[in-house]
Amino acid sequence: MGRALRQARRADARGEVPIGAVVVRDGIVIGSGFNLREGAHDPTAHAELVAIRKASRKSGSWRLTGCTVFVTLEPCLMCMGAMILARIDRLVYGCRDPKGGAAGTLYDVSDDKRLNHRFSVVAGVMEDECSRMLSNFFSAVRTRKKAEQNGTSSEELGHEQMALPEK
């Protein structure tokens, strides 16, 4: 999970929502990624999908059997669907996503008997660190937006400048 957090920091440095993911097989990282939705102008550029695509290319197959995906935030429906399609064996995530989590919070796609593949899920690994990174990011976004609305710079409020996604 430490490597996924490092990926999340890379997203944060670019003004992206700080979510990171890695795909591991036999103890070796075969794919890693971070959220790139804003910079790529791509709603599917989630950290998990970036990491899964890289892992598939590196392994020479779309089947990622024997792999574990580590991600800092509970995956959404799209990312869980990709993990099912990729036949991953296990998901490990940091903090729950109460607005979009599909690995047990809103849905539990990983164990849906109607689907052709199921996998184990481990939740809450390094949860505090993962949650804190997201909370800090969104707090800074809200502070910046409020400062812009009031005509005050975030530096005057004592906060670092951060790039906000274009509307």
C-alpha positions as protocol buffer text, in pm:
chain_id: "A"
residue {
  index: 1
  type: MET
  ca { x: 0 y: 0 z: 0 }
}
residue {
  index: 2
  type: GLY
  ca { x: 298 y: 226 z: 52 }
}
residue {
  index: 3
  type: ARG
  ca { x: 365 y: 219 z: -323 }
}
residue {
  index: 4
  type: ALA
  ca { x: 1 y: 301 z: -397 }
}
residue {
  index: 5
  type: LEU
  ca { x: 31 y: 600 z: -161 }
}
residue {
  index: 6
  type: ARG
  ca { x: 342 y: 716 z: -349 }
}
residue {
  index: 7
  type: GLN
  ca { x: 140 y: 700 z: -670 }
}
residue {
  index: 8
  type: ALA
  ca { x: -137 y: 902 z: -502 }
}
residue {
  index: 9
  type: ARG
  ca { x: 119 y: 1170 z: -410 }
}
residue {
  index: 10
  type: ARG
  ca { x: 213 y: 1194 z: -779 }
}
residue {
  index: 11
  type: ALA
  ca { x: -152 y: 1262 z: -862 }
}
residue {
  index: 12
  type: ASP
  ca { x: -170 y: 1523 z: -586 }
}
residue {
  index: 13
  type: ALA
  ca { x: 140 y: 1698 z: -723 }
}
residue {
  index: 14
  type: ARG
  ca { x: -43 y: 1738 z: -1055 }
}
residue {
  index: 15
  type: GLY
  ca { x: -360 y: 1873 z: -895 }
}
residue {
  index: 16
  type: GLU
  ca { x: -543 y: 1544 z: -952 }
}
residue {
  index: 17
  type: VAL
  ca { x: -749 y: 1372 z: -685 }
}
residue {
  index: 18
  type: PRO
  ca { x: -478 y: 1177 z: -495 }
}
residue {
  index: 19
  type: ILE
  ca { x: -559 y: 814 z: -568 }
}
residue {
  index: 20
  type: GLY
  ca { x: -289 y: 562 z: -648 }
}
residue {
  index: 21
  type: ALA
  ca { x: -286 y: 195 z: -743 }
}
residue {
  index: 22
  type: VAL
  ca { x: -40 y: -86 z: -805 }
}
residue {
  index: 23
  type: VAL
  ca { x: -83 y: -436 z: -948 }
}
residue {
  index: 24
  type: VAL
  ca { x: 138 y: -702 z: -791 }
}
residue {
  index: 25
  type: ARG
  ca { x: 210 y: -1058 z: -905 }
}
residue {
  index: 26
  type: ASP
  ca { x: 443 y: -1287 z: -708 }
}
residue {
  index: 27
  type: GLY
  ca { x: 559 y: -992 z: -497 }
}
residue {
  index: 28
  type: ILE
  ca { x: 660 y: -785 z: -801 }
}
residue {
  index: 29
  type: VAL
  ca { x: 484 y: -466 z: -912 }
}
residue {
  index: 30
  type: ILE
  ca { x: 382 y: -520 z: -1274 }
}
residue {
  index: 31
  type: GLY
  ca { x: 169 y: -208 z: -1310 }
}
residue {
  index: 32
  type: SER
  ca { x: 121 y: 120 z: -1128 }
}
residue {
  index: 33
  type: GLY
  ca { x: -80 y: 432 z: -1183 }
}
residue {
  index: 34
  type: PHE
  ca { x: -244 y: 734 z: -1037 }
}
residue {
  index: 35
  type: ASN
  ca { x: -553 y: 934 z: -1112 }
}
residue {
  index: 36
  type: LEU
  ca { x: -518 y: 1121 z: -1445 }
}
residue {
  index: 37
  type: ARG
  ca { x: -876 y: 1221 z: -1524 }
}
residue {
  index: 38
  type: GLU
  ca { x: -823 y: 1597 z: -1529 }
}
residue {
  index: 39
  type: GLY
  ca { x: -496 y: 1608 z: -1720 }
}
residue {
  index: 40
  type: ALA
  ca { x: -598 y: 1341 z: -1971 }
}
residue {
  index: 41
  type: HIS
  ca { x: -953 y: 1475 z: -2005 }
}
residue {
  index: 42
  type: ASP
  ca { x: -1060 y: 1114 z: -1966 }
}
residue {
  index: 43
  type: PRO
  ca { x: -1333 y: 1002 z: -1724 }
}
residue {
  index: 44
  type: THR
  ca { x: -1191 y: 648 z: -1732 }
}
residue {
  index: 45
  type: ALA
  ca { x: -835 y: 746 z: -1630 }
}
residue {
  index: 46
  type: HIS
  ca { x: -877 y: 617 z: -1275 }
}
residue {
  index: 47
  type: ALA
  ca { x: -565 y: 496 z: -1093 }
}
residue {
  index: 48
  type: GLU
  ca { x: -684 y: 135 z: -1103 }
}
residue {
  index: 49
  type: LEU
  ca { x: -742 y: 136 z: -1478 }
}
residue {
  index: 50
  type: VAL
  ca { x: -407 y: 300 z: -1548 }
}
residue {
  index: 51
  type: ALA
  ca { x: -233 y: 34 z: -1336 }
}
residue {
  index: 52
  type: ILE
  ca { x: -433 y: -254 z: -1487 }
}
residue {
  index: 53
  type: ARG
  ca { x: -357 y: -138 z: -1842 }
}
residue {
  index: 54
  type: LYS
  ca { x: 16 y: -120 z: -1764 }
}
residue {
  index: 55
  type: ALA
  ca { x: 10 y: -461 z: -1594 }
}
residue {
  index: 56
  type: SER
  ca { x: -168 y: -617 z: -1892 }
}
residue {
  index: 57
  type: ARG
  ca { x: 85 y: -471 z: -2136 }
}
residue {
  index: 58
  type: LYS
  ca { x: 379 y: -584 z: -1922 }
}
residue {
  index: 59
  type: SER
  ca { x: 243 y: -936 z: -1876 }
}
residue {
  index: 60
  type: GLY
  ca { x: 136 y: -965 z: -2240 }
}
residue {
  index: 61
  type: SER
  ca { x: -216 y: -1067 z: -2145 }
}
residue {
  index: 62
  type: TRP
  ca { x: -542 y: -914 z: -2038 }
}
residue {
  index: 63
  type: ARG
  ca { x: -578 y: -1197 z: -1785 }
}
residue {
  index: 64
  type: LEU
  ca { x: -421 y: -1086 z: -1459 }
}
residue {
  index: 65
  type: THR
  ca { x: -475 y: -1409 z: -1266 }
}
residue {
  index: 66
  type: GLY
  ca { x: -248 y: -1435 z: -966 }
}
residue {
  index: 67
  type: CYS
  ca { x: -250 y: -1057 z: -922 }
}
residue {
  index: 68
  type: THR
  ca { x: -345 y: -832 z: -634 }
}
residue {
  index: 69
  type: VAL
  ca { x: -453 y: -472 z: -689 }
}
residue {
  index: 70
  type: PHE
  ca { x: -360 y: -229 z: -412 }
}
residue {
  index: 71
  type: VAL
  ca { x: -544 y: 105 z: -425 }
}
residue {
  index: 72
  type: THR
  ca { x: -574 y: 392 z: -179 }
}
residue {
  index: 73
  type: LEU
  ca { x: -951 y: 441 z: -220 }
}
residue {
  index: 74
  type: GLU
  ca { x: -1223 y: 180 z: -252 }
}
residue {
  index: 75
  type: PRO
  ca { x: -1284 y: 125 z: -625 }
}
residue {
  index: 76
  type: CYS
  ca { x: -1593 y: 241 z: -812 }
}
residue {
  index: 77
  type: LEU
  ca { x: -1820 y: 22 z: -1024 }
}
residue {
  index: 78
  type: MET
  ca { x: -1616 y: 81 z: -1339 }
}
residue {
  index: 79
  type: CYS
  ca { x: -1289 y: -19 z: -1176 }
}
residue {
  index: 80
  type: MET
  ca { x: -1443 y: -320 z: -1006 }
}
residue {
  index: 81
  type: GLY
  ca { x: -1580 y: -426 z: -1344 }
}
residue {
  index: 82
  type: ALA
  ca { x: -1231 y: -398 z: -1493 }
}
residue {
  index: 83
  type: MET
  ca { x: -1090 y: -613 z: -1212 }
}
residue {
  index: 84
  type: ILE
  ca { x: -1352 y: -880 z: -1278 }
}
residue {
  index: 85
  type: LEU
  ca { x: -1279 y: -871 z: -1650 }
}
residue {
  index: 86
  type: ALA
  ca { x: -902 y: -890 z: -1582 }
}
residue {
  index: 87
  type: ARG
  ca { x: -956 y: -1189 z: -1350 }
}
residue {
  index: 88
  type: ILE
  ca { x: -755 y: -1041 z: -1063 }
}
residue {
  index: 89
  type: ASP
  ca { x: -735 y: -1260 z: -751 }
}
residue {
  index: 90
  type: ARG
  ca { x: -743 y: -1002 z: -475 }
}
residue {
  index: 91
  type: LEU
  ca { x: -811 y: -636 z: -400 }
}
residue {
  index: 92
  type: VAL
  ca { x: -655 y: -448 z: -110 }
}
residue {
  index: 93
  type: TYR
  ca { x: -772 y: -92 z: -51 }
}
residue {
  index: 94
  type: GLY
  ca { x: -710 y: 186 z: 198 }
}
residue {
  index: 95
  type: CYS
  ca { x: -1023 y: 385 z: 278 }
}
residue {
  index: 96
  type: ARG
  ca { x: -1388 y: 337 z: 199 }
}
residue {
  index: 97
  type: ASP
  ca { x: -1571 y: 551 z: -54 }
}
residue {
  index: 98
  type: PRO
  ca { x: -1918 y: 628 z: 85 }
}
residue {
  index: 99
  type: LYS
  ca { x: -2026 y: 794 z: -241 }
}
residue {
  index: 100
  type: GLY
  ca { x: -1905 y: 541 z: -495 }
}
residue {
  index: 101
  type: GLY
  ca { x: -1748 y: 237 z: -331 }
}
residue {
  index: 102
  type: ALA
  ca { x: -1828 y: -89 z: -508 }
}
residue {
  index: 103
  type: ALA
  ca { x: -1616 y: -326 z: -296 }
}
residue {
  index: 104
  type: GLY
  ca { x: -1853 y: -343 z: 0 }
}
residue {
  index: 105
  type: THR
  ca { x: -1970 y: 9 z: 83 }
}
residue {
  index: 106
  type: LEU
  ca { x: -2245 y: 81 z: -171 }
}
residue {
  index: 107
  type: TYR
  ca { x: -2215 y: -242 z: -367 }
}
residue {
  index: 108
  type: ASP
  ca { x: -2015 y: -562 z: -334 }
}
residue {
  index: 109
  type: VAL
  ca { x: -1931 y: -647 z: -692 }
}
residue {
  index: 110
  type: SER
  ca { x: -1636 y: -866 z: -587 }
}
residue {
  index: 111
  type: ASP
  ca { x: -1865 y: -1138 z: -453 }
}
residue {
  index: 112
  type: ASP
  ca { x: -2167 y: -1113 z: -682 }
}
residue {
  index: 113
  type: LYS
  ca { x: -2260 y: -1474 z: -762 }
}
residue {
  index: 114
  type: ARG
  ca { x: -2425 y: -1362 z: -1087 }
}
residue {
  index: 115
  type: LEU
  ca { x: -2089 y: -1264 z: -1235 }
}
residue {
  index: 116
  type: ASN
  ca { x: -1836 y: -1500 z: -1391 }
}
residue {
  index: 117
  type: HIS
  ca { x: -1548 y: -1410 z: -1157 }
}
residue {
  index: 118
  type: ARG
  ca { x: -1514 y: -1329 z: -789 }
}
residue {
  index: 119
  type: PHE
  ca { x: -1216 y: -1222 z: -579 }
}
residue {
  index: 120
  type: SER
  ca { x: -1124 y: -1153 z: -218 }
}
residue {
  index: 121
  type: VAL
  ca { x: -1116 y: -803 z: -73 }
}
residue {
  index: 122
  type: VAL
  ca { x: -914 y: -664 z: 216 }
}
residue {
  index: 123
  type: ALA
  ca { x: -1029 y: -320 z: 334 }
}
residue {
  index: 124
  type: GLY
  ca { x: -875 y: -59 z: 563 }
}
residue {
  index: 125
  type: VAL
  ca { x: -503 y: -110 z: 496 }
}
residue {
  index: 126
  type: MET
  ca { x: -323 y: 214 z: 591 }
}
residue {
  index: 127
  type: GLU
  ca { x: -670 y: 364 z: 607 }
}
residue {
  index: 128
  type: ASP
  ca { x: -576 y: 672 z: 809 }
}
residue {
  index: 129
  type: GLU
  ca { x: -298 y: 776 z: 568 }
}
residue {
  index: 130
  type: CYS
  ca { x: -517 y: 719 z: 263 }
}
residue {
  index: 131
  type: SER
  ca { x: -812 y: 904 z: 413 }
}
residue {
  index: 132
  type: ARG
  ca { x: -598 y: 1193 z: 537 }
}
residue {
  index: 133
  type: MET
  ca { x: -447 y: 1248 z: 192 }
}
residue {
  index: 134
  type: LEU
  ca { x: -792 y: 1273 z: 31 }
}
residue {
  index: 135
  type: SER
  ca { x: -930 y: 1493 z: 311 }
}
residue {
  index: 136
  type: ASN
  ca { x: -637 y: 1732 z: 285 }
}
residue {
  index: 137
  type: PHE
  ca { x: -675 y: 1754 z: -92 }
}
residue {
  index: 138
  type: PHE
  ca { x: -1046 y: 1835 z: -81 }
}
residue {
  index: 139
  type: SER
  ca { x: -1000 y: 2077 z: 209 }
}
residue {
  index: 140
  type: ALA
  ca { x: -745 y: 2269 z: 1 }
}
residue {
  index: 141
  type: VAL
  ca { x: -981 y: 2268 z: -297 }
}
residue {
  index: 142
  type: ARG
  ca { x: -1265 y: 2409 z: -85 }
}
residue {
  index: 143
  type: THR
  ca { x: -1035 y: 2675 z: 67 }
}
residue {
  index: 144
  type: ARG
  ca { x: -915 y: 2781 z: -276 }
}
residue {
  index: 145
  type: LYS
  ca { x: -1266 y: 2798 z: -419 }
}
residue {
  index: 146
  type: LYS
  ca { x: -1384 y: 3003 z: -122 }
}
residue {
  index: 147
  type: ALA
  ca { x: -1087 y: 3239 z: -157 }
}
residue {
  index: 148
  type: GLU
  ca { x: -1157 y: 3282 z: -529 }
}
residue {
  index: 149
  type: GLN
  ca { x: -1522 y: 3360 z: -455 }
}
residue {
  index: 150
  type: ASN
  ca { x: -1418 y: 3618 z: -197 }
}
residue {
  index: 151
  type: GLY
  ca { x: -1144 y: 3768 z: -413 }
}
residue {
  index: 152
  type: THR
  ca { x: -872 y: 3657 z: -170 }
}
residue {
  index: 153
  type: SER
  ca { x: -573 y: 3452 z: -278 }
}
residue {
  index: 154
  type: SER
  ca { x: -506 y: 3125 z: -101 }
}
residue {
  index: 155
  type: GLU
  ca { x: -154 y: 3253 z: -15 }
}
residue {
  index: 156
  type: GLU
  ca { x: -314 y: 3533 z: 186 }
}
residue {
  index: 157
  type: LEU
  ca { x: -506 y: 3266 z: 375 }
}
residue {
  index: 158
  type: GLY
  ca { x: -183 y: 3075 z: 442 }
}
residue {
  index: 159
  type: HIS
  ca { x: -249 y: 2785 z: 203 }
}
residue {
  index: 160
  type: GLU
  ca { x: -38 y: 2658 z: -83 }
}
residue {
  index: 161
  type: GLN
  ca { x: -157 y: 2735 z: -433 }
}
residue {
  index: 162
  type: MET
  ca { x: -301 y: 2433 z: -608 }
}
residue {
  index: 163
  type: ALA
  ca { x: -427 y: 2383 z: -959 }
}
residue {
  index: 164
  type: LEU
  ca { x: -799 y: 2322 z: -975 }
}
residue {
  index: 165
  type: PRO
  ca { x: -953 y: 2118 z: -1252 }
}
residue {
  index: 166
  type: GLU
  ca { x: -1109 y: 2322 z: -1528 }
}
residue {
  index: 167
  type: LYS
  ca { x: -1485 y: 2340 z: -1515 }
}
